[in-house]
Coordinates of C-alpha atoms in Angstrom, one line a residue:
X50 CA 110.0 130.8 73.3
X51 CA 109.1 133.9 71.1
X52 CA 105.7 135.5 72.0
X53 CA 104.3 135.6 68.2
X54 CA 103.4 131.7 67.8
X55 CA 100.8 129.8 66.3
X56 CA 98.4 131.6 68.9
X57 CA 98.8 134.9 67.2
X58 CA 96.6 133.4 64.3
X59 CA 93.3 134.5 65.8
X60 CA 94.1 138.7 66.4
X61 CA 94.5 140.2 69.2
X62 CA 91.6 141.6 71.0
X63 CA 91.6 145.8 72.1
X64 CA 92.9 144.7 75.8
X65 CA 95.6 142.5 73.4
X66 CA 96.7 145.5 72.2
X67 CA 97.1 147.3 74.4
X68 CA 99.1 144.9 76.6
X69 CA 101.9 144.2 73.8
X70 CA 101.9 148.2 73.2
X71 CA 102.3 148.8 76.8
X72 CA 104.9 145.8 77.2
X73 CA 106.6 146.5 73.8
X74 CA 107.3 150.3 75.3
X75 CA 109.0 149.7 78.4
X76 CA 111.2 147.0 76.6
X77 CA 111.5 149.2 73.6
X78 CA 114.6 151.9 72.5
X79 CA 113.0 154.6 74.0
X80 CA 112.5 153.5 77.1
X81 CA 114.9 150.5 78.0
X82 CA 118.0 152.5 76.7
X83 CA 117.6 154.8 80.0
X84 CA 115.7 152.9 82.3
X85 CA 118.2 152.1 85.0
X86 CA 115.9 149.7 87.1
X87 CA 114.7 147.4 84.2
X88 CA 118.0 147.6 83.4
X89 CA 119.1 145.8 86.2
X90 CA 116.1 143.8 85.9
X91 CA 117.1 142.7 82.4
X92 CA 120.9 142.1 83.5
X93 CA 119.7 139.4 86.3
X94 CA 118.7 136.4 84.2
X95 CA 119.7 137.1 80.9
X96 CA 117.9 139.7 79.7
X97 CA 114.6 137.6 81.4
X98 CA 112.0 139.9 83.9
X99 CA 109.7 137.8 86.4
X100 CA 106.2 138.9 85.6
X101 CA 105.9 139.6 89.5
X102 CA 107.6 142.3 88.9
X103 CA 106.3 143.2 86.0
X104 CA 102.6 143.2 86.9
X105 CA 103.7 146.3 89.9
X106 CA 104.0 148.6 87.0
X107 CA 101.0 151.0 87.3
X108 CA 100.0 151.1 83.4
X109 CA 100.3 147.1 82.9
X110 CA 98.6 147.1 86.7
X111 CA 95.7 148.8 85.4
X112 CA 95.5 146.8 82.1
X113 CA 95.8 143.1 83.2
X114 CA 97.5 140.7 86.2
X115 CA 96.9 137.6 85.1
X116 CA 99.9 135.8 83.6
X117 CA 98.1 134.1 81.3
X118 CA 96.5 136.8 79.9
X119 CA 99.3 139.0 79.3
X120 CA 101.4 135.7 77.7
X121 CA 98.4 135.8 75.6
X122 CA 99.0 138.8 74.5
X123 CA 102.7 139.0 73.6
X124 CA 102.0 135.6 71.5
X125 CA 99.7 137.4 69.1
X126 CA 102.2 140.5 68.9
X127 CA 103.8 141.0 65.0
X128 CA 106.8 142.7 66.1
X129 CA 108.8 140.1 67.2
X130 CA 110.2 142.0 69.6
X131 CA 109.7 139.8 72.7
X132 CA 109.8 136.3 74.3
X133 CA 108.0 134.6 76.7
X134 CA 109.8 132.0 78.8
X135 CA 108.8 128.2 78.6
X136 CA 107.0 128.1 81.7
X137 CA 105.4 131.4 81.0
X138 CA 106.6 133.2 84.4
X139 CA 108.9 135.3 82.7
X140 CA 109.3 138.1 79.9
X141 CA 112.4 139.5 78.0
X142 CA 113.3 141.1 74.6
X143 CA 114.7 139.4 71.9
X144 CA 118.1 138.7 71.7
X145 CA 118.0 139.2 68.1
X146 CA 116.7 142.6 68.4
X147 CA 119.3 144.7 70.7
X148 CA 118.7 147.9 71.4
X149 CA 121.0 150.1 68.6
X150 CA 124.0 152.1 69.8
X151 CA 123.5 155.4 70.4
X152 CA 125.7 157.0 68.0
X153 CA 125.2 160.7 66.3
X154 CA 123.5 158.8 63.2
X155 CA 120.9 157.4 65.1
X156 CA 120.1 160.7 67.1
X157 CA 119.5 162.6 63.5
X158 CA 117.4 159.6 62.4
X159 CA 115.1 159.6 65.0
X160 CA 115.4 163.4 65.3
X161 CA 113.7 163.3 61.6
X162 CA 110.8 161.2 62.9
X163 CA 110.0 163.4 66.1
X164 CA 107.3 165.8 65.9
X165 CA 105.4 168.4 68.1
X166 CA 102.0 168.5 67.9
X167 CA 99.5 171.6 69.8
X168 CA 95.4 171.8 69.7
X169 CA 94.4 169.3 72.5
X170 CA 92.9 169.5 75.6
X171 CA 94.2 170.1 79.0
X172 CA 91.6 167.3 80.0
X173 CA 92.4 164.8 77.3
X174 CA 94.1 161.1 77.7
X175 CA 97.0 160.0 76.7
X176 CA 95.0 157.3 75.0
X177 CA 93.5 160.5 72.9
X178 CA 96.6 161.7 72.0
X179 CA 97.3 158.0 71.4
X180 CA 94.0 157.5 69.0
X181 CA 94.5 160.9 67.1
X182 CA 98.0 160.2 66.1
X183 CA 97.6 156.4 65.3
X184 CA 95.6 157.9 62.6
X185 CA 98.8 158.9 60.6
X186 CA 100.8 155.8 61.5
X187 CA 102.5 153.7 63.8
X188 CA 103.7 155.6 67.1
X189 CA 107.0 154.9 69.4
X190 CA 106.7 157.5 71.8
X191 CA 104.6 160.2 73.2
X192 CA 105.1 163.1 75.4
X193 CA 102.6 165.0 76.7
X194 CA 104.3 168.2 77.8
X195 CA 103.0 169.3 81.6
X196 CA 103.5 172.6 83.1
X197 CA 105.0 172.9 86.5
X198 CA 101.8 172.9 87.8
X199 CA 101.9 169.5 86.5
X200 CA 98.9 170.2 83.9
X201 CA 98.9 169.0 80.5
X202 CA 99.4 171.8 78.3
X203 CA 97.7 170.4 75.4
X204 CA 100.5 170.0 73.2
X205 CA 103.2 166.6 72.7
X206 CA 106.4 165.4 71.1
X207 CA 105.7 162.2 69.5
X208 CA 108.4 159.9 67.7
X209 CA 106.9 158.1 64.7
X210 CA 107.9 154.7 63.4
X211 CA 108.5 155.8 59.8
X212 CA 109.2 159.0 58.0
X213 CA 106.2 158.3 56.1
X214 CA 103.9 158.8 58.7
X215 CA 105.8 162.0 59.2
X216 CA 105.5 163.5 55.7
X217 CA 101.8 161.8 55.8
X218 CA 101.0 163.9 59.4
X219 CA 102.4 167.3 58.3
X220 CA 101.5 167.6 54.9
X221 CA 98.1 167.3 56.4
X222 CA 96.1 170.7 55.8
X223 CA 93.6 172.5 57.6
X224 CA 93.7 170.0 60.6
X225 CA 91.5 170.1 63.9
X226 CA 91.3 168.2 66.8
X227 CA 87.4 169.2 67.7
X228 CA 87.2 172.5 67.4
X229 CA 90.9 173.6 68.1
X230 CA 93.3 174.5 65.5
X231 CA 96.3 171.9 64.9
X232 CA 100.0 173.6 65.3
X233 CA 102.2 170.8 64.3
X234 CA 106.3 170.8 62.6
X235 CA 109.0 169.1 63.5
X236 CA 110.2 169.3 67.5
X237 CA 114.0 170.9 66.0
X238 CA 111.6 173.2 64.0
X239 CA 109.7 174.2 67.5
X240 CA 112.9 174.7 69.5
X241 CA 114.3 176.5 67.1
X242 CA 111.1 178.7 66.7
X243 CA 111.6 179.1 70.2
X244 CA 114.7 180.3 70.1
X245 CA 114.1 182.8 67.7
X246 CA 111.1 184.3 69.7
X247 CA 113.2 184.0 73.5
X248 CA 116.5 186.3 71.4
X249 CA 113.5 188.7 70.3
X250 CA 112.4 188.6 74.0
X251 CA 115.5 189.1 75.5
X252 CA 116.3 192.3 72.8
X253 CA 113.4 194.0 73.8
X254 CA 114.0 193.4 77.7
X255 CA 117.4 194.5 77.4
X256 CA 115.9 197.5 75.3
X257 CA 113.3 198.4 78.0
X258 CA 116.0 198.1 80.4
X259 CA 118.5 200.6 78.4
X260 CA 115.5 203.1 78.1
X261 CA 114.3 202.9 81.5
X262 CA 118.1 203.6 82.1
X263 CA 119.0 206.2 80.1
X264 CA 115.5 208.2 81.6
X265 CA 117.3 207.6 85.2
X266 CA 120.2 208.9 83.9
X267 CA 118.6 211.7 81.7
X268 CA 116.8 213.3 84.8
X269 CA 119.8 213.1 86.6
X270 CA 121.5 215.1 84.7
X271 CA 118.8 217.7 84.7
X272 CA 118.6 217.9 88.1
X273 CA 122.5 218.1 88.2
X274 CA 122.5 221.3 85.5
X275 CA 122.2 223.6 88.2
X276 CA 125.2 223.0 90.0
X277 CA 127.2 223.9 87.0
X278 CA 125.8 227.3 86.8
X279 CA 126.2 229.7 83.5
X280 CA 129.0 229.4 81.2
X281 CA 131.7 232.1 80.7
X282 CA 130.8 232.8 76.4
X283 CA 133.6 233.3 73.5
X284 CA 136.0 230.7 75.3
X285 CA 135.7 227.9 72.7
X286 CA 137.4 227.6 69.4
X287 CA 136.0 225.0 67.0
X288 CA 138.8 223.6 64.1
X289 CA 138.8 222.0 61.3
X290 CA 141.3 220.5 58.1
X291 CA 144.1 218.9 60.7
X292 CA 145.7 215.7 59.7
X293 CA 144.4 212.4 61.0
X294 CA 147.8 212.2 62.6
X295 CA 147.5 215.3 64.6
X296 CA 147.7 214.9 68.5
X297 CA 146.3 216.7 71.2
X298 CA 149.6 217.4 72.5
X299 CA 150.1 219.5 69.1
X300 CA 147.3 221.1 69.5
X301 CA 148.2 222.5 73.5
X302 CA 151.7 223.1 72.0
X303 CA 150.3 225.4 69.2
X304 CA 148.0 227.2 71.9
X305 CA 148.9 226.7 74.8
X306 CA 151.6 229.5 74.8
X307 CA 148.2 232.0 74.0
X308 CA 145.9 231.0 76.8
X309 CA 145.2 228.6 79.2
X310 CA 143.6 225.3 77.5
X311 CA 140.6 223.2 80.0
X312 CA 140.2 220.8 77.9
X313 CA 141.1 219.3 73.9
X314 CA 137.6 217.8 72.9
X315 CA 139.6 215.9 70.1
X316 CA 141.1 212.0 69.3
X317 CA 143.6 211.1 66.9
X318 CA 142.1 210.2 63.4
X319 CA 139.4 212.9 63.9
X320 CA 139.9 215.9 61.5
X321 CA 138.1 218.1 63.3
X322 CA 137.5 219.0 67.1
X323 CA 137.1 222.0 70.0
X324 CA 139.6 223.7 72.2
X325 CA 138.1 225.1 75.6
X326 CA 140.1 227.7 77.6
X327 CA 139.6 228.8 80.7
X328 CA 137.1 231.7 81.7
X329 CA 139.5 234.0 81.7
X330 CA 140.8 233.4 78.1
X331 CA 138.7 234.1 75.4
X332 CA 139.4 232.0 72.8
X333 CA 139.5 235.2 69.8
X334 CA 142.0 236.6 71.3
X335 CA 144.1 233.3 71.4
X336 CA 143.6 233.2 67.5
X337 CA 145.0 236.4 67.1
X338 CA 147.7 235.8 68.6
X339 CA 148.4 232.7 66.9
X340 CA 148.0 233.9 63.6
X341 CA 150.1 237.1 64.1
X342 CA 153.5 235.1 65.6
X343 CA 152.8 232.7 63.0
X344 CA 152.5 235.0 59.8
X345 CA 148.7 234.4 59.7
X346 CA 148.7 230.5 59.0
X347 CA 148.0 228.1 61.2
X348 CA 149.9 225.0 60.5
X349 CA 149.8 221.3 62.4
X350 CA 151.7 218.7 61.2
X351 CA 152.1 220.2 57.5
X352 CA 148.9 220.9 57.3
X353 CA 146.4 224.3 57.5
X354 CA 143.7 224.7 59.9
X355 CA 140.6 226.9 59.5
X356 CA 139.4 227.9 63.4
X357 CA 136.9 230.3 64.7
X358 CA 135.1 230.6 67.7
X359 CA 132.1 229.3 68.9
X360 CA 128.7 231.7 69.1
X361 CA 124.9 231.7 69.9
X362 CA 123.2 228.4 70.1
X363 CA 126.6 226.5 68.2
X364 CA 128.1 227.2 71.7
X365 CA 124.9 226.7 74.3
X366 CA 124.8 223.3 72.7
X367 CA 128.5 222.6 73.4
X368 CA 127.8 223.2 77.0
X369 CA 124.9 221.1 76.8
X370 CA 126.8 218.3 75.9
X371 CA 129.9 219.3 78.4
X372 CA 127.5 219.2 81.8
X373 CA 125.6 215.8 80.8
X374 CA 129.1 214.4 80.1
X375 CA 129.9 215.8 83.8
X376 CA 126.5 214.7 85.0
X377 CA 127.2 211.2 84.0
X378 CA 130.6 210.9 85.1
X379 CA 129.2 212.3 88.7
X380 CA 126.2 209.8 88.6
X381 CA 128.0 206.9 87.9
X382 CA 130.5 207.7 90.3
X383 CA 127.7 208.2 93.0
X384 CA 126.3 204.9 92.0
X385 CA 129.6 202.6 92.4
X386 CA 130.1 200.9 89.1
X387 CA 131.9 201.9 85.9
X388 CA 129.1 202.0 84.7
X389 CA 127.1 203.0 86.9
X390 CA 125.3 199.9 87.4
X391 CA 128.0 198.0 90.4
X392 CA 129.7 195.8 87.7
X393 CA 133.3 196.6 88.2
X394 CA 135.6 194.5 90.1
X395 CA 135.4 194.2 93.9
X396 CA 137.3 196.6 95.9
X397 CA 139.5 193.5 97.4
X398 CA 140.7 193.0 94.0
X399 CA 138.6 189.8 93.7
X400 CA 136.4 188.8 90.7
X401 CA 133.4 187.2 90.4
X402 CA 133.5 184.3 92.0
X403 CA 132.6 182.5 95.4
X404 CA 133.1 184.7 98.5
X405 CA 136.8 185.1 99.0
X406 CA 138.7 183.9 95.6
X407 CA 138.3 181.9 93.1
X408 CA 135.7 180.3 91.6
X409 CA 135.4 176.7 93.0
X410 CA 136.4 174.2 89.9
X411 CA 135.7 171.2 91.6
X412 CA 131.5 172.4 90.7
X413 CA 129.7 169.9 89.1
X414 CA 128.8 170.7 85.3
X415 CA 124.8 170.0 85.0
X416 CA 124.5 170.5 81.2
X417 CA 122.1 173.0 79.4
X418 CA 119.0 173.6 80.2
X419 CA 116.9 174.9 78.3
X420 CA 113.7 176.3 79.6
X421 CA 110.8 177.7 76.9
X422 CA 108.2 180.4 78.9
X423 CA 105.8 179.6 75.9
X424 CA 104.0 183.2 74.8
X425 CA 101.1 181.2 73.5
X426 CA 98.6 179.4 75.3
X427 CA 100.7 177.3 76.9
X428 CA 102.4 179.3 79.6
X429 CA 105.0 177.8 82.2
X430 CA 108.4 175.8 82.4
X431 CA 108.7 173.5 80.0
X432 CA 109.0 169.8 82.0
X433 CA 110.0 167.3 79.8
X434 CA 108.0 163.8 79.6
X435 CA 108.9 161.0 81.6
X436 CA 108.3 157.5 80.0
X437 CA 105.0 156.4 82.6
X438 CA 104.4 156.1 86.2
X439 CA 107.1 156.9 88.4
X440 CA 109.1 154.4 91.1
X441 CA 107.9 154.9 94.6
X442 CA 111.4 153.6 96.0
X443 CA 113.2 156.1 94.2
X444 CA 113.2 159.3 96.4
X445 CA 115.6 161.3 94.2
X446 CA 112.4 161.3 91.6
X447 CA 109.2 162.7 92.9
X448 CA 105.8 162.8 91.6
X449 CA 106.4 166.5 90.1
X450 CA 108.9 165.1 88.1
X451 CA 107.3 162.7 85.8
X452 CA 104.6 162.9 82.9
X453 CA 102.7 160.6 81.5
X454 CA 104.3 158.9 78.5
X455 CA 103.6 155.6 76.2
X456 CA 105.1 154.3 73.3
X457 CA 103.8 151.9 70.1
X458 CA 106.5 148.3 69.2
X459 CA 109.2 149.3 66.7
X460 CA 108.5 146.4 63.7
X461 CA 111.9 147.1 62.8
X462 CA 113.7 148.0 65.7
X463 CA 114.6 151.4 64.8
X464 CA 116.4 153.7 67.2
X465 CA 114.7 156.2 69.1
X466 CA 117.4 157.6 71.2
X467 CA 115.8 161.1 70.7
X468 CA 113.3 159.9 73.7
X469 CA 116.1 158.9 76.1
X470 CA 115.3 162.1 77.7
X471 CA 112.4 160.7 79.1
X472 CA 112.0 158.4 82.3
X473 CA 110.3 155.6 82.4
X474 CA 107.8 154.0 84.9
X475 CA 109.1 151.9 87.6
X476 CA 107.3 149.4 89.8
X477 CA 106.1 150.2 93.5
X478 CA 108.6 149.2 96.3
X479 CA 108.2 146.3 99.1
X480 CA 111.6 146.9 100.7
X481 CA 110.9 149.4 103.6
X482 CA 113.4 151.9 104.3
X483 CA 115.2 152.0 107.6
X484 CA 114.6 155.5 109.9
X485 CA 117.9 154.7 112.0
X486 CA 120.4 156.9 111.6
X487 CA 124.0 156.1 110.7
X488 CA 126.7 157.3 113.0
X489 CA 129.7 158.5 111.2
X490 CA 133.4 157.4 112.3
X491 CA 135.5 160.5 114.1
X492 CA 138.1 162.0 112.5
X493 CA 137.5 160.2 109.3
X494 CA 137.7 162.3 106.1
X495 CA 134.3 160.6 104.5
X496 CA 131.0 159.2 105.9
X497 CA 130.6 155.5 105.9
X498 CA 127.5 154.5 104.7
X499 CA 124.9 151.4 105.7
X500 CA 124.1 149.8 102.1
X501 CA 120.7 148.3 101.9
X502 CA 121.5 145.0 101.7
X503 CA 123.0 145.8 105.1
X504 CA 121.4 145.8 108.4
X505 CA 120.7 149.4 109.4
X506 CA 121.6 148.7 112.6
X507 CA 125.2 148.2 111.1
X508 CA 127.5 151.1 113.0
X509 CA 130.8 152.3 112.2
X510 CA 133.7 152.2 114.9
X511 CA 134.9 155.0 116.5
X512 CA 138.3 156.3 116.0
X513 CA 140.5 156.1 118.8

């Protein structure tokens, strides 16, 4: 029979309330969406739960284990949301209210009524944050976000029922809770306030890291200059007015015949550059030369070029810049990497990748994380909510995995597939565990495994 019947005439009492909040949550959207043991609960008898089972979760435990009293409850609820068997031993949602598909509209819908709300305590209740919000309008969900010292951080994503209790809760100015400040917006607002303030982060690492780099580098060089010893003067040329098509290869072919040429500090496209000759050349004499077999014009590609050579403190700067080029090259060199920093690829011709080849493909894809190191307040690993107490014969979630969470009835069933990133309570386990181990069959390519319905003392045949 549906829970809301005549009895619901009368009101519910607080304890009422609470129970058919409590009850309403763990079969709500949020909650029953992603809640793989009621799940199978639920697919048993037709969507029915005994209340034996029921009564092992911890947050119902705490509020009330007499039947009767909890069928009380649910028959006074408004929402219509669940049923309470004939002979009052059993609990299930309504079959006229199934839980909505989780489809891309109902993730913005729900993303529109989710909000994340900073000023409490680190010592305050869930049934504070619970209280404070009410005030606003009807909740589905609350998270209060722990750090990964499992402390509450005083701030919580909350999923309202209506946008109107949205508009009604941030359009609210000047709010407190006691004496702190309220920071409140909507929780795509916060992450992608987040985001902003981690990219600013990571630019001024990465700026720290390129200063405290270039200092390395910079008085490595210095200590370097000495090795270079002083520079033979009047042996650079500096140019200018060549085509962006000229060549270094013109350039040695123009006056190369003169002198010998070190080096052409000069790329195609440029339109101006250096030539360096040797110490034994001096670069006046190479222009001379030039000009007089070449009736006093110097002429690349169709086009005139005005030279002269460098003097004074024109050419102690371009030896500056020629040893901490040399430096640089010989530091990097010293250091392993192209860039100085061990980056390149591995000497055996290998990649990244796992030791000895390729990267493995067969590796499991985990998804994104995403991890906030909040600069306010705050401090630590986000850990995201999980919906209430957590399942003690469930090893693969463990205490330091779950946060408290609770959730007000949806009146109209609306979605809340935001929260399906939040676990849910479970009840404590009778069914002991066995400690025997399984032997494993020879030569077999897989491990056979005892199932729990199984006897542990089940073993698996040796291969011949």
């Amino acid at each position: 029979m549906a829970a809301n019947g005549n009895e619901a005439a009368a009101g519910p009492s607080d304890l009422e309330k609470k129970i058919i909040r409590q009850i309403e949550y763990y079969f709500g959207d949020a909650n029953l969406s992603r809640d793989r043991f009621l799940q199978g609960q639920v697919k048993e008898d037709d969507g029915w739960v005994p209340l034996e089972t029921m009564i092992r979760f911890n947050r119902l435990k705490v509020l009330a284990t007499d039947y009767e009293v909890i069928t009380g409850a649910l028959a006074k609820s408004q929402s219509g949301l669940m049923e309470v068997s004939e002979d009052k031993q059993k609990i299930r949602r309504s079959v006229e209210k199934p839980i909505p598909n989780d489809t891309t509209e109902v993730r913005l819908e729900v993303k529109k009524r989710t909000i994340y709300c900073k000023g409490f305590n680190p010592d305050d209740s869930l049934d504070t944050v619970q209280t404070f919000l009410d005030t606003y309008g009807k909740v589905e969900h609350i998270q209060m976000r722990r750090d990964k010292d499992r402390k509450f951080k005083g701030s919580v994503f909350a999923v309202f029922e209506k946008e109107e209790a949205v508009t009604k809760f941030l359009e609210t100015k000047d709010l407190k809770i006691g004496e702190n400040e309220v920071v409140k917006m909507l929780k795509d607002e916060y992450y992608r306030m987040k985001t902003d303030e981690r990219k600013v982060r990571q630019e001024e690492e990465k700026k720290e890291k390129r200063l405290a780099r270039e200092k390395i580098e910079q008085e490595a060089i210095e200590a370097q200059q000495a090795d270079f010893g002083d520079y033979e003067e009047g042996c650079v040329m500096h140019f200018t007015g060549v085509s962006d098509q000229t060549s270094r290869e013109d350039l040695k072919e123009l006056f190369g015949q003169y002198g010998t040429i070190s080096w052409v500090d000069f790329e195609r496209g440029q339109t101006e550059g250096c030539v360096r000759f040797d110490e034994e050349t001096k670069a006046a004499s190479v222009i001379e030369k030039a000009k007089a077999a070449n009736d006093d014009k110097l002429i690349v590609r169709e086009k005139e070029m005005t030279v002269r050579v460098l003097e004074g403190d024109e050419e102690a700067e371009h030896w500056k810049k020629v040893y901490e080029t040399k430096s640089k090259i010989r530091l990097r060199k010293k250091m392993g990497g192209h860039h100085g920093y061990g980056k390149g690829r591995k000497r055996d011709g290998k990649g990244r990748g796992r030791e000895g080849g390729r990267p493995n493909k067969m590796a499991k894809y985990e998804g994104k994380k995403t991890v906030f190191n909040d600069s306010d307040d705050e401090g630590g690993e986000e850990v995201m909510a999980e919906g209430g107490e957590e399942k003690k014969d469930e090893p693969e979630k463990t205490a330091a995995a779950k946060e408290e969470s609770t959730a007000v009835p949806s009146a109209g069933g609306d979605a809340t597939a935001e929260a399906t990133k939040m676990e849910t309570e479970k009840p404590e386990s009778t069914q002991p565990e066995s400690s025997e181990p399984i032997k494993i069959a020879a030569k077999r390519p897989l491990e056979e495994e005892t199932s729990e319905a199984e006897p542990a003392q089940k073993q698996v045949k040796t291969a011949d």
